CSV table of C-alpha atoms in Angstrom, one decimal:
chain,number,residue,atom,x,y,z
A,187,THR,CA,-76.7,-67.1,71.6
A,188,LEU,CA,-73.4,-66.0,73.1
A,189,GLY,CA,-73.9,-68.4,76.0
A,190,LEU,CA,-74.3,-65.5,78.4
A,191,PRO,CA,-76.8,-65.2,81.2
A,192,TRP,CA,-79.7,-62.7,80.5
A,193,TYR,CA,-78.0,-59.9,82.4
A,194,GLY,CA,-74.8,-60.4,80.4
A,195,SER,CA,-76.8,-60.3,77.1
A,196,ILE,CA,-78.4,-57.0,78.2
A,197,ALA,CA,-75.0,-55.6,79.0
A,198,VAL,CA,-73.6,-56.7,75.6
A,199,ALA,CA,-76.6,-55.3,73.8
A,200,ALA,CA,-76.3,-52.0,75.6
A,201,PHE,CA,-72.6,-51.8,74.9
A,202,THR,CA,-73.2,-52.6,71.2
A,203,LEU,CA,-75.8,-49.9,70.9
A,204,ARG,CA,-73.4,-47.4,72.5
A,205,ILE,CA,-70.7,-48.4,70.1
A,206,LEU,CA,-73.1,-48.1,67.1
A,207,THR,CA,-74.2,-44.6,68.2
A,208,PHE,CA,-70.7,-43.4,69.1
A,209,PRO,CA,-70.2,-41.6,65.7
A,210,VAL,CA,-73.5,-39.7,66.4
A,211,VAL,CA,-72.4,-38.7,69.8
A,212,VAL,CA,-69.1,-37.4,68.4
A,213,TYR,CA,-70.9,-35.5,65.8
A,214,GLN,CA,-73.2,-33.9,68.4
A,215,MET,CA,-70.2,-33.0,70.6
A,216,ARG,CA,-68.4,-31.4,67.7
A,217,ASN,CA,-71.4,-29.5,66.7
A,218,THR,CA,-72.0,-28.3,70.3
A,219,GLY,CA,-68.3,-27.2,70.5
A,220,ARG,CA,-68.5,-25.2,67.3
A,221,MET,CA,-71.8,-23.6,68.6
A,222,ALA,CA,-69.9,-22.5,71.7
A,223,ILE,CA,-67.2,-21.0,69.6
A,224,ALA,CA,-69.7,-19.2,67.3
A,225,LYS,CA,-71.9,-18.0,70.2
A,226,PRO,CA,-70.1,-14.7,70.7
A,227,HIS,CA,-70.6,-13.9,67.0
A,228,VAL,CA,-74.3,-14.7,67.1
A,229,GLU,CA,-74.6,-12.6,70.3
A,230,GLU,CA,-72.9,-9.7,68.4
A,231,VAL,CA,-75.6,-10.0,65.7
A,232,ASN,CA,-78.3,-10.1,68.3
A,233,ARG,CA,-76.8,-6.9,70.0
A,234,ARG,CA,-76.7,-5.1,66.6
A,235,TYR,CA,-80.3,-5.9,65.9
A,236,GLY,CA,-81.3,-5.6,69.6
A,237,GLY,CA,-85.0,-4.9,70.3
A,238,GLN,CA,-85.6,-4.2,66.6
A,239,LYS,CA,-86.3,-7.8,65.8
A,240,ALA,CA,-89.8,-7.7,67.4
A,241,GLN,CA,-91.0,-4.6,65.6
A,242,ALA,CA,-88.7,-4.8,62.6
A,243,SER,CA,-89.9,-5.0,59.0
A,244,GLU,CA,-89.8,-8.3,57.1
A,245,GLU,CA,-86.7,-7.0,55.4
A,246,ALA,CA,-84.8,-6.4,58.7
A,247,ARG,CA,-85.8,-9.8,60.0
A,248,GLN,CA,-84.5,-11.3,56.8
A,249,ARG,CA,-81.2,-9.5,57.1
A,250,TYR,CA,-80.9,-10.7,60.7
A,251,MET,CA,-81.5,-14.3,59.8
A,252,GLU,CA,-79.0,-14.0,56.9
A,253,GLU,CA,-76.3,-12.7,59.2
A,254,VAL,CA,-76.9,-15.5,61.8
A,255,SER,CA,-76.9,-18.0,59.0
A,256,LYS,CA,-73.5,-16.7,57.8
A,257,VAL,CA,-72.1,-17.3,61.3
A,258,TRP,CA,-73.5,-20.8,61.3
A,259,GLU,CA,-72.1,-21.5,57.9
A,260,LYS,CA,-68.7,-20.0,58.8
A,261,TYR,CA,-68.4,-22.4,61.8
A,262,GLN,CA,-70.0,-25.3,59.9
A,263,ILE,CA,-72.8,-25.8,62.4
A,264,ASN,CA,-76.5,-26.6,62.3
A,265,PRO,CA,-78.1,-25.6,65.6
A,266,PHE,CA,-80.9,-28.0,65.0
A,267,SER,CA,-79.1,-31.1,63.8
A,268,SER,CA,-78.0,-32.3,67.2
A,269,PHE,CA,-81.5,-32.1,68.5
A,270,PHE,CA,-82.9,-34.0,65.5
A,271,VAL,CA,-80.2,-36.6,65.6
A,272,SER,CA,-81.0,-37.2,69.3
A,273,MET,CA,-84.7,-37.2,68.8
A,274,GLY,CA,-84.7,-39.1,65.5
A,275,LEU,CA,-82.1,-41.8,66.2
A,276,GLN,CA,-81.0,-42.1,69.8
A,277,LEU,CA,-84.3,-41.6,71.6
A,278,PRO,CA,-86.3,-44.2,69.5
A,279,MET,CA,-83.4,-46.7,69.8
A,280,MET,CA,-83.2,-46.3,73.6
A,281,THR,CA,-87.0,-46.3,74.0
A,282,GLY,CA,-87.2,-49.5,71.9
A,283,PHE,CA,-84.5,-51.1,74.0
A,284,PHE,CA,-86.5,-50.2,77.1
A,285,PHE,CA,-89.8,-51.6,75.8
A,286,ALA,CA,-88.1,-54.7,74.5
A,287,LEU,CA,-86.5,-55.4,77.9
A,288,ASN,CA,-89.8,-54.7,79.7
A,289,ARG,CA,-91.7,-57.2,77.5
A,290,LEU,CA,-88.9,-59.7,77.8
A,291,ALA,CA,-89.0,-59.4,81.6
A,292,GLU,CA,-92.8,-60.0,81.6
A,293,GLN,CA,-92.6,-63.0,79.2
A,294,SER,CA,-89.4,-64.8,80.2
A,295,PRO,CA,-89.3,-66.8,83.4
A,296,ASP,CA,-85.5,-66.8,83.2
A,297,MET,CA,-85.4,-63.1,84.1
A,298,ALA,CA,-86.9,-63.8,87.5
A,299,THR,CA,-83.8,-65.7,88.6
A,300,GLY,CA,-80.1,-65.8,88.2
A,301,GLY,CA,-79.3,-62.0,88.1
A,302,ALA,CA,-76.3,-60.4,89.5
A,303,LEU,CA,-75.5,-58.1,92.4
A,304,TRP,CA,-78.7,-56.6,93.9
A,305,PHE,CA,-80.9,-57.1,90.7
A,306,GLN,CA,-81.6,-60.8,91.0
A,307,ASP,CA,-85.1,-60.5,89.5
A,308,LEU,CA,-85.5,-58.2,86.5
A,309,SER,CA,-89.3,-58.9,86.3
A,310,HIS,CA,-89.9,-56.8,89.4
A,311,MET,CA,-89.0,-53.3,90.4
A,312,ASP,CA,-85.8,-52.6,92.1
A,313,SER,CA,-86.8,-52.6,95.8
A,314,THR,CA,-83.4,-51.0,96.8
A,315,TYR,CA,-83.9,-48.1,94.3
A,316,MET,CA,-80.3,-48.5,93.3
A,317,LEU,CA,-80.9,-48.7,89.6
A,318,PRO,CA,-83.1,-45.5,89.4
A,319,ILE,CA,-80.6,-43.6,91.7
A,320,LEU,CA,-77.6,-44.7,89.7
A,321,THR,CA,-79.3,-43.8,86.4
A,322,SER,CA,-80.3,-40.4,87.8
A,323,ALA,CA,-76.8,-39.8,89.2
A,324,MET,CA,-75.2,-40.7,85.8
A,325,PHE,CA,-77.6,-38.4,84.0
A,326,LEU,CA,-76.8,-35.5,86.4
A,327,THR,CA,-73.1,-36.1,86.1
A,328,THR,CA,-73.4,-35.9,82.3
A,329,VAL,CA,-75.3,-32.6,82.6
A,330,GLU,CA,-72.8,-31.1,85.0
A,331,LEU,CA,-69.7,-32.2,83.2
A,332,ASN,CA,-70.5,-31.6,79.5
A,333,ALA,CA,-74.0,-32.0,78.1
A,334,ALA,CA,-75.0,-28.4,78.7
A,335,GLU,CA,-71.6,-27.0,77.7
A,336,GLY,CA,-71.9,-23.8,75.7
A,337,MET,CA,-75.2,-22.9,77.3
A,338,ALA,CA,-74.2,-19.7,79.0
A,339,GLY,CA,-76.6,-16.9,79.9
A,340,GLN,CA,-80.1,-17.0,81.1
A,341,THR,CA,-81.5,-19.4,78.6
A,342,GLY,CA,-78.6,-21.9,79.1
A,343,SER,CA,-78.8,-21.8,82.8
A,344,GLY,CA,-82.6,-22.4,82.6
A,345,VAL,CA,-82.0,-25.4,80.4
A,346,LYS,CA,-79.3,-26.8,82.7
A,347,ASN,CA,-81.6,-26.2,85.8
A,348,GLY,CA,-84.4,-28.0,84.0
A,349,LEU,CA,-82.1,-31.0,83.3
A,350,ARG,CA,-81.0,-31.0,86.9
A,351,LEU,CA,-84.7,-31.1,87.9
A,352,LEU,CA,-85.3,-33.9,85.4
A,353,SER,CA,-82.5,-36.0,87.0
A,354,VAL,CA,-84.3,-35.8,90.4
A,355,VAL,CA,-87.8,-36.5,88.8
A,356,MET,CA,-86.3,-39.6,87.1
A,357,ILE,CA,-86.0,-41.4,90.4
A,358,PRO,CA,-89.6,-41.7,91.3
A,359,ALA,CA,-90.7,-41.9,87.7
A,360,THR,CA,-88.5,-44.9,87.0
A,361,ALA,CA,-88.6,-46.6,90.4
A,362,GLY,CA,-91.7,-48.6,89.6
A,363,PHE,CA,-90.3,-50.0,86.3
A,364,PRO,CA,-89.5,-53.7,86.4
């Protein structure tokens, strides 16, 4: 062990995970930035093909996809890679971290005492609701500052509003967690 109390060990483990996933976050941010730069070009292709996409022949749909793919290639982006990296790497890691801490809180008597600040007992829910509120506030701040960057238009605003709603729903959804 590092000789740290349990809450210190959790902080060190969380910090270590963030450091390990930092290159992935940088990749996602770069990809999102390039997508924002390429967006006007993709929109131009969409305008050219307009309403034809729905009733177009297979050949026209193929040409449309080739043009969009050329834009993606020109800007070195993959619109799906950020999603898959998040879902394939970060989400399982963070979910595993949560379940490991939850199991540790249930099985370790040390986690019922000796905490810091207002979370003295990690084996019970936070009766002050400070942790769920802080988590939600940090998530909302991320959404407002940069996470939904490059999401202009109706679809982007819908996604951003959905993420805003999720930040509010997170409070009661996580309030009962130990």
